[in-house]
Amino acid sequence: MSPSRRDAASAHPATPSLDLRTVSEAEFVDWLKAVNTGFLRPPVVGERDAASRLANSDLARTQGVFDNGRCVATFRSFAQELTVVGGAAIPTSAVTNVTVSPTHRRRGLLSRMMANDLVAAKERGEVAATLIAAEYPIYGRYGFGPATWTAEWEVDTGRAGLDPRWSGPDDGGRIELADAEDVRKLGPELFERFRAGQPGAVSRNARWWDLSTGAARRDDQPWTEPFWAVYRSAAGEVEGLAAYHADETWTDAKQPLNTATVRGLLGLTPAAERALWHFICSVDWITKVRTGYRAPDDLLPLLLPDPRAARMVTHADFLWLRVLDVVRALEARTYASSGTLVLEVTDASGFASGRYRLDADESGAQCTPTTGRADLALDIRELGALYLGDESAVRLAALGRAAEETAGAAVRADALLRTSRRAWCPDMF
């Protein structure tokens, strides 16, 4: 074990009966039961599900804490790519399946597992770590900041004001229904084109597509076959894809009150996005549409003649980001304007503490350690919140989470870092 790994493991002294280690194949089912326990799911695991999940897990990146042979805490990470501003993809460590059983809370188990994983991620050369936080207060102390937010709307289609006689796009494009086999063929290439232009989007592997089209199934997630709708441009190119399902609800007077729930909707162009939303909101018998998680500045509400027909039902943090390599992170993205900014970054874990000079313009940036005077001082978690352009340095300064060391530094930071559209991560992991 390297010195850095020993330091991480000893940050919270172990209780004698508790053994933190990577999980073996023989222990994987017990580990999965502990995952289910932590997420308040039935603590049972089917053989098929266990075999499928084992085949898609890297045991070298799968940690468990065992108390007299029983798994009481879990942690897993996997390789992921994150799209940053400008379209580049950086290598990240995606953290998931994090649990501590209710009998073993407040013993530093999460801190020990997180420390191990971040050290390993840094040694592998991953630029950042990412996760979807089940609870807001947990991960800031490990250097993560909320880098994207999400929103969900419920649309009253009767009030939306859309033309009930609409039968398709008026731009020469068309909507087609597809099946699972079609989506497995066209979906991955479409998504790769989409994520190249969407800061906050993360890579999808083959298992993601198998689970999303029913080719692979999990015992704890009953499968419901969705409808798939494809948008083709006037030239016949696939430029959009939506998946949705509908319930079957009728009144005593035989009036339909069905709700369509969108499981995913991607458009490479605004025309594709508008057409897919118009299509779903105009399906006969559908009186409400639940949009699923969208970017907070999604087009949907304002493309309706009456935006009040779209009621926001969710607005929350989503993708959290923990920068491990400040230089590579800041050099990977592009910037909204030209300028120079010196950042004083504090990182309690020691991965990224330092002072960094950022010289940036619309084409890219150079970032170098410096001893020059700092313009803006902030913790690594606040850098994570700013990194994808979604948060405001001016707002963080007003909250006391960033400090201007030179007058106007926060305004200059926003001019460089912020983006015209908000970052968005379409995927849970």
Tab-separated table of C-alpha atoms in Angstrom:
chain	number	residue	atom	x	y	z
A	1	MET	CA	0.000	0.000	0.000
A	2	SER	CA	1.373	3.419	-0.981
A	3	PRO	CA	1.890	6.078	1.731
A	4	SER	CA	-1.035	8.085	0.341
A	5	ARG	CA	-3.291	5.050	0.565
A	6	ARG	CA	-2.130	4.313	4.123
A	7	ASP	CA	-2.867	7.893	5.093
A	8	ALA	CA	-6.342	7.681	3.584
A	9	ALA	CA	-7.129	4.424	5.337
A	10	SER	CA	-5.962	5.734	8.707
A	11	ALA	CA	-7.790	9.068	8.530
A	12	HIS	CA	-10.493	7.461	10.694
A	13	PRO	CA	-9.060	4.739	12.958
A	14	ALA	CA	-10.794	1.416	12.450
A	15	THR	CA	-12.999	-0.195	15.055
A	16	PRO	CA	-11.331	-3.587	15.741
A	17	SER	CA	-14.267	-5.651	14.458
A	18	LEU	CA	-14.728	-3.573	11.290
A	19	ASP	CA	-12.766	-4.600	8.204
A	20	LEU	CA	-12.683	-2.249	5.200
A	21	ARG	CA	-11.568	-3.994	2.013
A	22	THR	CA	-12.271	-4.426	-1.659
A	23	VAL	CA	-15.047	-6.925	-2.229
A	24	SER	CA	-14.372	-10.395	-3.559
A	25	GLU	CA	-16.606	-12.228	-6.002
A	26	ALA	CA	-17.756	-14.537	-3.207
A	27	GLU	CA	-18.812	-11.512	-1.115
A	28	PHE	CA	-20.606	-9.660	-3.890
A	29	VAL	CA	-24.143	-10.900	-3.147
A	30	ASP	CA	-23.790	-9.929	0.525
A	31	TRP	CA	-22.477	-6.563	-0.626
A	32	LEU	CA	-25.550	-6.088	-2.857
A	33	LYS	CA	-27.826	-6.963	0.066
A	34	ALA	CA	-26.107	-4.240	2.076
A	35	VAL	CA	-26.653	-1.791	-0.805
A	36	ASN	CA	-30.365	-2.623	-0.761
A	37	THR	CA	-30.485	-2.254	3.017
A	38	GLY	CA	-28.910	1.185	2.831
A	39	PHE	CA	-31.416	2.342	0.218
A	40	LEU	CA	-34.376	0.859	2.142
A	41	ARG	CA	-35.050	-1.786	-0.485
A	42	PRO	CA	-35.816	-5.407	0.370
A	43	PRO	CA	-32.463	-6.989	1.343
A	44	VAL	CA	-32.693	-9.832	-1.154
A	45	VAL	CA	-30.794	-10.337	-4.411
A	46	GLY	CA	-31.727	-12.708	-7.223
A	47	GLU	CA	-29.091	-14.878	-8.886
A	48	ARG	CA	-29.661	-13.389	-12.343
A	49	ASP	CA	-29.446	-9.845	-11.050
A	50	ALA	CA	-26.315	-10.588	-9.019
A	51	ALA	CA	-24.564	-12.203	-12.000
A	52	SER	CA	-25.461	-9.323	-14.308
A	53	ARG	CA	-24.311	-6.653	-11.878
A	54	LEU	CA	-21.111	-8.532	-11.054
A	55	ALA	CA	-20.241	-8.712	-14.758
A	56	ASN	CA	-20.553	-4.924	-14.933
A	57	SER	CA	-18.712	-4.006	-11.715
A	58	ASP	CA	-14.989	-3.505	-11.244
A	59	LEU	CA	-14.282	-5.278	-7.958
A	60	ALA	CA	-10.995	-3.397	-7.626
A	61	ARG	CA	-13.143	-0.259	-7.277
A	62	THR	CA	-15.804	-1.867	-5.076
A	63	GLN	CA	-15.347	-1.397	-1.323
A	64	GLY	CA	-17.186	-2.886	1.621
A	65	VAL	CA	-16.954	-2.701	5.383
A	66	PHE	CA	-17.529	-6.011	7.148
A	67	ASP	CA	-18.441	-6.551	10.798
A	68	ASN	CA	-17.834	-10.168	11.801
A	69	GLY	CA	-18.426	-11.223	8.200
A	70	ARG	CA	-21.542	-9.115	7.577
A	71	CYS	CA	-21.320	-6.269	5.059
A	72	VAL	CA	-22.425	-3.021	6.744
A	73	ALA	CA	-21.180	-0.323	4.338
A	74	THR	CA	-20.745	-0.158	0.564
A	75	PHE	CA	-19.012	2.047	-2.008
A	76	ARG	CA	-18.316	1.641	-5.713
A	77	SER	CA	-16.878	3.774	-8.498
A	78	PHE	CA	-16.393	3.326	-12.210
A	79	ALA	CA	-14.724	5.086	-15.124
A	80	GLN	CA	-16.821	7.787	-16.710
A	81	GLU	CA	-16.421	10.692	-19.130
A	82	LEU	CA	-17.905	14.106	-18.396
A	83	THR	CA	-18.574	16.674	-21.108
A	84	VAL	CA	-17.295	20.112	-20.138
A	85	VAL	CA	-17.911	23.558	-21.593
A	86	GLY	CA	-16.666	23.574	-25.179
A	87	GLY	CA	-17.375	19.882	-25.799
A	88	ALA	CA	-14.244	18.168	-24.480
A	89	ALA	CA	-14.677	15.040	-22.367
A	90	ILE	CA	-12.616	14.602	-19.206
A	91	PRO	CA	-11.984	11.272	-17.419
A	92	THR	CA	-13.788	11.091	-14.096
A	93	SER	CA	-14.446	8.632	-11.292
A	94	ALA	CA	-18.208	8.121	-10.958
A	95	VAL	CA	-19.149	7.304	-7.369
A	96	THR	CA	-22.248	5.193	-6.715
A	97	ASN	CA	-23.810	2.536	-4.425
A	98	VAL	CA	-22.705	4.464	-1.315
A	99	THR	CA	-24.428	3.187	1.837
A	100	VAL	CA	-23.845	2.708	5.532
A	101	SER	CA	-26.230	0.375	7.361
A	102	PRO	CA	-28.322	2.073	10.072
A	103	THR	CA	-26.561	0.005	12.750
A	104	HIS	CA	-23.137	1.431	11.838
A	105	ARG	CA	-23.643	5.144	11.249
A	106	ARG	CA	-21.381	7.864	12.648
A	107	ARG	CA	-18.262	5.702	12.724
A	108	GLY	CA	-16.376	7.363	9.869
A	109	LEU	CA	-16.979	4.489	7.438
A	110	LEU	CA	-18.022	6.693	4.526
A	111	SER	CA	-15.051	9.001	5.120
A	112	ARG	CA	-12.623	6.075	4.976
A	113	MET	CA	-14.130	4.638	1.791
A	114	MET	CA	-14.291	8.050	0.117
A	115	ALA	CA	-10.688	8.813	1.025
A	116	ASN	CA	-9.529	5.512	-0.471
A	117	ASP	CA	-11.446	6.097	-3.678
A	118	LEU	CA	-10.304	9.690	-4.181
A	119	VAL	CA	-6.675	8.721	-3.638
A	120	ALA	CA	-7.041	5.931	-6.206
A	121	ALA	CA	-8.781	8.271	-8.667
A	122	LYS	CA	-5.977	10.807	-8.328
A	123	GLU	CA	-3.366	8.090	-8.879
A	124	ARG	CA	-5.211	6.889	-12.008
A	125	GLY	CA	-5.088	10.410	-13.409
A	126	GLU	CA	-8.822	11.075	-13.324
A	127	VAL	CA	-9.489	14.808	-13.450
A	128	ALA	CA	-12.527	14.792	-11.159
A	129	ALA	CA	-14.991	12.621	-9.297
A	130	THR	CA	-18.758	12.782	-9.808
A	131	LEU	CA	-21.843	11.521	-8.026
A	132	ILE	CA	-25.592	12.011	-7.651
A	133	ALA	CA	-26.206	12.922	-4.015
A	134	ALA	CA	-29.094	11.232	-2.217
A	135	GLU	CA	-28.822	13.864	0.527
A	136	TYR	CA	-27.530	17.411	0.127
A	137	PRO	CA	-25.398	17.891	3.283
A	138	ILE	CA	-23.174	14.828	2.935
A	139	TYR	CA	-20.663	15.405	0.166
A	140	GLY	CA	-19.512	18.998	0.525
A	141	ARG	CA	-17.130	17.922	3.265
A	142	TYR	CA	-15.349	15.699	0.735
A	143	GLY	CA	-14.870	18.557	-1.728
A	144	PHE	CA	-17.902	17.971	-3.962
A	145	GLY	CA	-20.050	20.863	-5.133
A	146	PRO	CA	-23.392	20.810	-7.003
A	147	ALA	CA	-22.373	21.407	-10.632
A	148	THR	CA	-25.758	20.830	-12.299
A	149	TRP	CA	-29.373	21.147	-11.200
A	150	THR	CA	-32.505	19.460	-12.451
A	151	ALA	CA	-36.178	20.309	-12.821
A	152	GLU	CA	-39.389	18.480	-13.621
A	153	TRP	CA	-42.685	19.829	-14.866
A	154	GLU	CA	-46.232	18.526	-15.055
A	155	VAL	CA	-48.077	19.844	-18.118
A	156	ASP	CA	-51.844	20.224	-18.245
A	157	THR	CA	-52.246	19.564	-21.963
A	158	GLY	CA	-55.766	20.981	-22.068
A	159	ARG	CA	-54.491	24.371	-20.879
A	160	ALA	CA	-51.253	24.376	-22.868
A	161	GLY	CA	-52.780	26.082	-25.908
A	162	LEU	CA	-51.209	23.771	-28.461
A	163	ASP	CA	-53.094	23.198	-31.698
A	164	PRO	CA	-55.181	20.048	-31.126
A	165	ARG	CA	-55.157	19.443	-34.887
A	166	TRP	CA	-51.352	19.266	-35.032
A	167	SER	CA	-50.271	16.238	-37.064
A	168	GLY	CA	-46.521	16.727	-37.332
A	169	PRO	CA	-43.663	19.216	-37.622
A	170	ASP	CA	-44.002	22.033	-40.149
A	171	ASP	CA	-40.249	22.118	-40.882
A	172	GLY	CA	-40.230	19.130	-43.224
A	173	GLY	CA	-39.199	16.758	-40.434
A	174	ARG	CA	-41.306	13.907	-39.147
A	175	ILE	CA	-41.987	11.865	-36.016
A	176	GLU	CA	-41.781	8.063	-36.207
A	177	LEU	CA	-42.478	5.432	-33.589
A	178	ALA	CA	-39.645	2.964	-33.018
A	179	ASP	CA	-39.090	-0.257	-31.105
A	180	ALA	CA	-36.357	-1.388	-28.728
A	181	GLU	CA	-34.227	-2.937	-31.461
A	182	ASP	CA	-34.292	0.323	-33.428
A	183	VAL	CA	-33.264	2.306	-30.353
A	184	ARG	CA	-30.347	0.009	-29.579
A	185	LYS	CA	-29.057	0.682	-33.098
A	186	LEU	CA	-29.617	4.423	-33.412
A	187	GLY	CA	-29.584	5.561	-29.790
A	188	PRO	CA	-25.862	5.321	-28.907
A	189	GLU	CA	-24.684	7.300	-31.941
A	190	LEU	CA	-27.382	9.937	-31.392
A	191	PHE	CA	-26.430	10.296	-27.743
A	192	GLU	CA	-22.719	10.660	-28.526
A	193	ARG	CA	-23.571	13.544	-30.829
A	194	PHE	CA	-25.799	15.033	-28.141
A	195	ARG	CA	-23.340	14.810	-25.266
A	196	ALA	CA	-20.571	16.381	-27.341
A	197	GLY	CA	-22.505	19.635	-27.084
A	198	GLN	CA	-24.036	19.334	-23.604
A	199	PRO	CA	-21.885	20.362	-20.616
A	200	GLY	CA	-22.733	18.076	-17.701
A	201	ALA	CA	-23.631	15.044	-19.803
A	202	VAL	CA	-21.864	11.799	-18.856
A	203	SER	CA	-20.961	8.778	-20.953
A	204	ARG	CA	-23.302	5.811	-21.343
A	205	ASN	CA	-21.986	2.264	-21.701
A	206	ALA	CA	-23.593	-0.715	-23.447
A	207	ARG	CA	-25.265	-1.832	-20.218
A	208	TRP	CA	-27.045	1.530	-19.958
A	209	TRP	CA	-28.646	0.931	-23.338
A	210	ASP	CA	-29.468	-2.693	-22.525
A	211	LEU	CA	-31.235	-1.667	-19.287
A	212	SER	CA	-33.030	1.224	-20.970
A	213	THR	CA	-34.398	-0.933	-23.790
A	214	GLY	CA	-35.230	-4.074	-21.818
A	215	ALA	CA	-32.405	-6.217	-23.197
A	216	ALA	CA	-31.142	-6.496	-19.609
A	217	ARG	CA	-33.389	-6.264	-16.564
A	218	ARG	CA	-32.933	-5.782	-12.845
A	219	ASP	CA	-34.977	-7.667	-10.288
A	220	ASP	CA	-35.539	-4.525	-8.198
A	221	GLN	CA	-36.717	-2.426	-11.162
A	222	PRO	CA	-39.757	-3.966	-12.883
A	223	TRP	CA	-39.617	-3.400	-16.624
A	224	THR	CA	-42.339	-1.428	-18.413
A	225	GLU	CA	-41.958	-1.227	-22.167
A	226	PRO	CA	-42.081	2.453	-23.200
A	227	PHE	CA	-43.112	4.073	-26.434
A	228	TRP	CA	-40.154	5.442	-28.407
A	229	ALA	CA	-40.552	8.403	-30.735
A	230	VAL	CA	-37.835	9.414	-33.214
A	231	TYR	CA	-37.540	12.810	-34.893
A	232	ARG	CA	-36.061	12.811	-38.398
A	233	SER	CA	-35.068	16.037	-40.118
A	234	ALA	CA	-36.261	16.950	-43.603
A	235	ALA	CA	-33.082	15.251	-44.867
A	236	GLY	CA	-34.040	12.027	-43.059
A	237	GLU	CA	-31.364	12.321	-40.350
A	238	VAL	CA	-32.205	11.130	-36.831
A	239	GLU	CA	-31.946	14.240	-34.649
A	240	GLY	CA	-34.125	13.420	-31.661
A	241	LEU	CA	-35.380	10.571	-29.503
A	242	ALA	CA	-37.978	10.358	-26.749
A	243	ALA	CA	-39.154	7.521	-24.511
A	244	TYR	CA	-42.422	7.715	-22.591
A	245	HIS	CA	-45.065	5.525	-21.034
A	246	ALA	CA	-48.691	6.176	-20.159
A	247	ASP	CA	-51.091	5.061	-17.490
A	248	GLU	CA	-54.728	4.164	-18.179
A	249	THR	CA	-57.128	6.308	-16.171
A	250	TRP	CA	-60.725	7.074	-17.103
A	251	THR	CA	-63.466	8.890	-15.242
A	252	ASP	CA	-66.825	7.354	-14.374
A	253	ALA	CA	-68.185	9.358	-17.304
A	254	LYS	CA	-65.739	7.578	-19.628
A	255	GLN	CA	-63.511	10.624	-20.066
A	256	PRO	CA	-59.744	9.979	-20.404
A	257	LEU	CA	-57.428	11.280	-17.681
A	258	ASN	CA	-54.225	9.601	-18.790
A	259	THR	CA	-50.745	10.810	-17.829
A	260	ALA	CA	-47.707	10.367	-20.052
A	261	THR	CA	-44.419	10.131	-18.156
A	262	VAL	CA	-41.300	10.935	-20.158
A	263	ARG	CA	-38.327	8.692	-19.409
A	264	GLY	CA	-35.941	10.611	-21.630
A	265	LEU	CA	-36.000	13.171	-24.416
A	266	LEU	CA	-32.979	14.314	-26.417
A	267	GLY	CA	-32.873	16.730	-29.310
A	268	LEU	CA	-29.783	17.638	-31.308
A	269	THR	CA	-31.550	20.776	-32.513
A	270	PRO	CA	-34.212	23.051	-31.021
A	271	ALA	CA	-36.509	21.975	-33.868
A	272	ALA	CA	-36.182	18.318	-32.844
A	273	GLU	CA	-36.762	19.129	-29.182
A	274	ARG	CA	-39.824	21.276	-29.911
A	275	ALA	CA	-41.325	18.671	-32.232
A	276	LEU	CA	-40.940	15.833	-29.723
A	277	TRP	CA	-42.532	17.833	-26.904
A	278	HIS	CA	-45.373	18.915	-29.184
A	279	PHE	CA	-45.913	15.306	-30.218
A	280	ILE	CA	-46.091	13.935	-26.664
A	281	CYS	CA	-48.365	16.745	-25.487
A	282	SER	CA	-50.763	16.096	-28.380
A	283	VAL	CA	-51.220	12.316	-28.077
A	284	ASP	CA	-54.941	11.522	-27.843
A	285	TRP	CA	-56.258	10.748	-24.340
A	286	ILE	CA	-53.181	12.278	-22.657
A	287	THR	CA	-54.338	15.038	-20.304
A	288	LYS	CA	-51.113	15.438	-18.308
A	289	VAL	CA	-47.430	15.031	-19.177
A	290	ARG	CA	-44.731	14.500	-16.556
A	291	THR	CA	-41.485	15.587	-18.150
A	292	GLY	CA	-38.989	13.596	-16.110
A	293	TYR	CA	-35.795	15.345	-15.001
A	294	ARG	CA	-34.789	18.193	-17.306
A	295	ALA	CA	-32.390	21.132	-17.287
A	296	PRO	CA	-33.824	24.008	-15.212
A	297	ASP	CA	-33.804	26.208	-18.350
A	298	ASP	CA	-35.475	23.588	-20.563
A	299	LEU	CA	-37.395	24.924	-23.566
A	300	LEU	CA	-40.626	23.180	-22.602
A	301	PRO	CA	-42.520	25.740	-20.513
A	302	LEU	CA	-41.919	28.612	-22.916
A	303	LEU	CA	-42.657	26.670	-26.079
A	304	LEU	CA	-46.235	26.289	-24.850
A	305	PRO	CA	-48.627	29.085	-25.841
A	306	ASP	CA	-49.612	29.134	-22.158
A	307	PRO	CA	-46.467	28.399	-20.077
A	308	ARG	CA	-48.571	28.341	-16.892
A	309	ALA	CA	-49.863	24.977	-18.047
A	310	ALA	CA	-46.427	23.607	-17.075
A	311	ARG	CA	-46.218	23.408	-13.288
A	312	MET	CA	-42.731	22.851	-11.871
A	313	VAL	CA	-42.864	19.916	-9.464
A	314	THR	CA	-39.138	19.389	-8.840
A	315	HIS	CA	-36.138	21.694	-8.665
A	316	ALA	CA	-33.030	20.257	-7.021
A	317	ASP	CA	-29.293	19.724	-7.188
A	318	PHE	CA	-28.228	16.796	-9.359
A	319	LEU	CA	-24.654	16.099	-10.542
A	320	TRP	CA	-22.003	16.861	-7.901
A	321	LEU	CA	-18.406	17.410	-8.992
A	322	ARG	CA	-15.124	17.115	-7.091
A	323	VAL	CA	-12.085	18.516	-8.930
A	324	LEU	CA	-8.912	16.465	-8.377
A	325	ASP	CA	-6.607	18.190	-10.880
A	326	VAL	CA	-7.235	21.932	-11.143
A	327	VAL	CA	-4.811	22.531	-14.010
A	328	ARG	CA	-6.199	19.823	-16.281
A	329	ALA	CA	-9.789	20.674	-15.382
A	330	LEU	CA	-9.491	24.372	-16.170
A	331	GLU	CA	-7.491	23.755	-19.341
A	332	ALA	CA	-10.029	21.232	-20.648
A	333	ARG	CA	-12.931	23.675	-21.024
A	334	THR	CA	-13.450	26.830	-23.067
A	335	TYR	CA	-14.489	30.255	-21.776
A	336	ALA	CA	-17.058	32.904	-22.604
A	337	SER	CA	-14.557	35.741	-22.915
A	338	SER	CA	-10.869	36.557	-22.642
A	339	GLY	CA	-9.208	37.308	-19.345
A	340	THR	CA	-6.871	36.349	-16.539
A	341	LEU	CA	-7.895	35.181	-13.087
A	342	VAL	CA	-5.783	33.933	-10.169
A	343	LEU	CA	-7.606	31.455	-7.946
A	344	GLU	CA	-6.624	30.539	-4.380
A	345	VAL	CA	-8.027	27.040	-3.894
A	346	THR	CA	-8.325	25.400	-0.484
A	347	ASP	CA	-8.623	21.619	-0.346
A	348	ALA	CA	-8.649	19.978	3.075
A	349	SER	CA	-7.748	16.626	1.506
A	350	GLY	CA	-4.662	18.106	-0.144
A	351	PHE	CA	-5.402	16.976	-3.708
A	352	ALA	CA	-5.800	20.415	-5.242
A	353	SER	CA	-4.771	23.113	-2.769
A	354	GLY	CA	-2.796	25.929	-4.329
A	355	ARG	CA	-2.833	29.178	-6.245
A	356	TYR	CA	-3.533	28.958	-9.972
A	357	ARG	CA	-3.308	31.531	-12.752
A	358	LEU	CA	-5.915	31.049	-15.462
A	359	ASP	CA	-5.315	32.755	-18.819
A	360	ALA	CA	-8.409	32.081	-20.902
A	361	ASP	CA	-10.206	32.987	-24.100
A	362	GLU	CA	-12.949	31.560	-26.288
A	363	SER	CA	-10.643	28.893	-27.735
A	364	GLY	CA	-9.285	27.509	-24.475
A	365	ALA	CA	-6.978	28.275	-21.597
A	366	GLN	CA	-3.628	27.875	-19.942
A	367	CYS	CA	-3.565	27.217	-16.202
A	368	THR	CA	-0.363	27.288	-14.164
A	369	PRO	CA	0.523	27.291	-10.465
A	370	THR	CA	1.619	30.740	-9.357
A	371	THR	CA	2.829	32.719	-6.370
A	372	GLY	CA	1.166	35.880	-7.653
A	373	ARG	CA	-1.553	37.690	-5.783
A	374	ALA	CA	-4.890	35.861	-5.719
A	375	ASP	CA	-8.015	37.432	-7.201
A	376	LEU	CA	-10.607	34.999	-5.830
A	377	ALA	CA	-10.273	32.599	-2.889
A	378	LEU	CA	-12.583	29.603	-2.597
A	379	ASP	CA	-12.824	26.021	-1.404
A	380	ILE	CA	-12.502	23.132	-3.828
A	381	ARG	CA	-16.231	22.368	-3.441
A	382	GLU	CA	-17.093	25.849	-4.730
A	383	LEU	CA	-14.789	25.353	-7.707
A	384	GLY	CA	-16.784	22.202	-8.467
A	385	ALA	CA	-20.007	24.219	-8.412
A	386	LEU	CA	-18.523	26.842	-10.755
A	387	TYR	CA	-16.714	24.512	-13.125
A	388	LEU	CA	-19.486	23.712	-15.633
A	389	GLY	CA	-20.660	27.321	-15.793
A	390	ASP	CA	-23.914	26.867	-13.885
A	391	GLU	CA	-23.129	28.698	-10.631
A	392	SER	CA	-22.256	32.368	-10.133
A	393	ALA	CA	-19.087	33.508	-8.385
A	394	VAL	CA	-20.911	36.734	-7.499
A	395	ARG	CA	-23.578	34.717	-5.711
A	396	LEU	CA	-20.989	32.578	-3.908
A	397	ALA	CA	-19.211	35.732	-2.757
A	398	ALA	CA	-22.500	37.135	-1.452
A	399	LEU	CA	-23.024	33.880	0.470
A	400	GLY	CA	-19.531	34.061	1.974
A	401	ARG	CA	-18.416	30.948	0.105
A	402	ALA	CA	-15.884	32.810	-2.047
A	403	ALA	CA	-13.786	35.838	-1.161
A	404	GLU	CA	-12.682	38.603	-3.489
A	405	GLU	CA	-9.012	39.316	-2.889
A	406	THR	CA	-9.075	41.957	-5.636
A	407	ALA	CA	-12.065	44.186	-6.320
A	408	GLY	CA	-14.427	42.904	-9.011
A	409	ALA	CA	-12.894	39.439	-9.137
A	410	ALA	CA	-16.242	37.654	-8.847
A	411	VAL	CA	-17.711	39.596	-11.768
A	412	ARG	CA	-14.620	38.776	-13.843
A	413	ALA	CA	-14.928	35.109	-12.876
A	414	ASP	CA	-18.549	35.035	-14.026
A	415	ALA	CA	-17.624	36.687	-17.322
A	416	LEU	CA	-15.163	33.863	-17.938
A	417	LEU	CA	-16.898	30.839	-16.480
A	418	ARG	CA	-20.642	31.169	-16.914
A	419	THR	CA	-22.491	29.775	-19.930
A	420	SER	CA	-25.485	30.971	-21.934
A	421	ARG	CA	-27.400	27.713	-21.325
A	422	ARG	CA	-27.251	25.784	-18.085
A	423	ALA	CA	-25.261	22.585	-17.646
A	424	TRP	CA	-27.405	19.451	-17.538
A	425	CYS	CA	-26.811	15.802	-16.711
A	426	PRO	CA	-29.603	13.629	-18.190
A	427	ASP	CA	-28.569	10.442	-16.368
A	428	MET	CA	-28.781	8.951	-12.902
A	429	PHE	CA	-25.948	6.588	-11.948
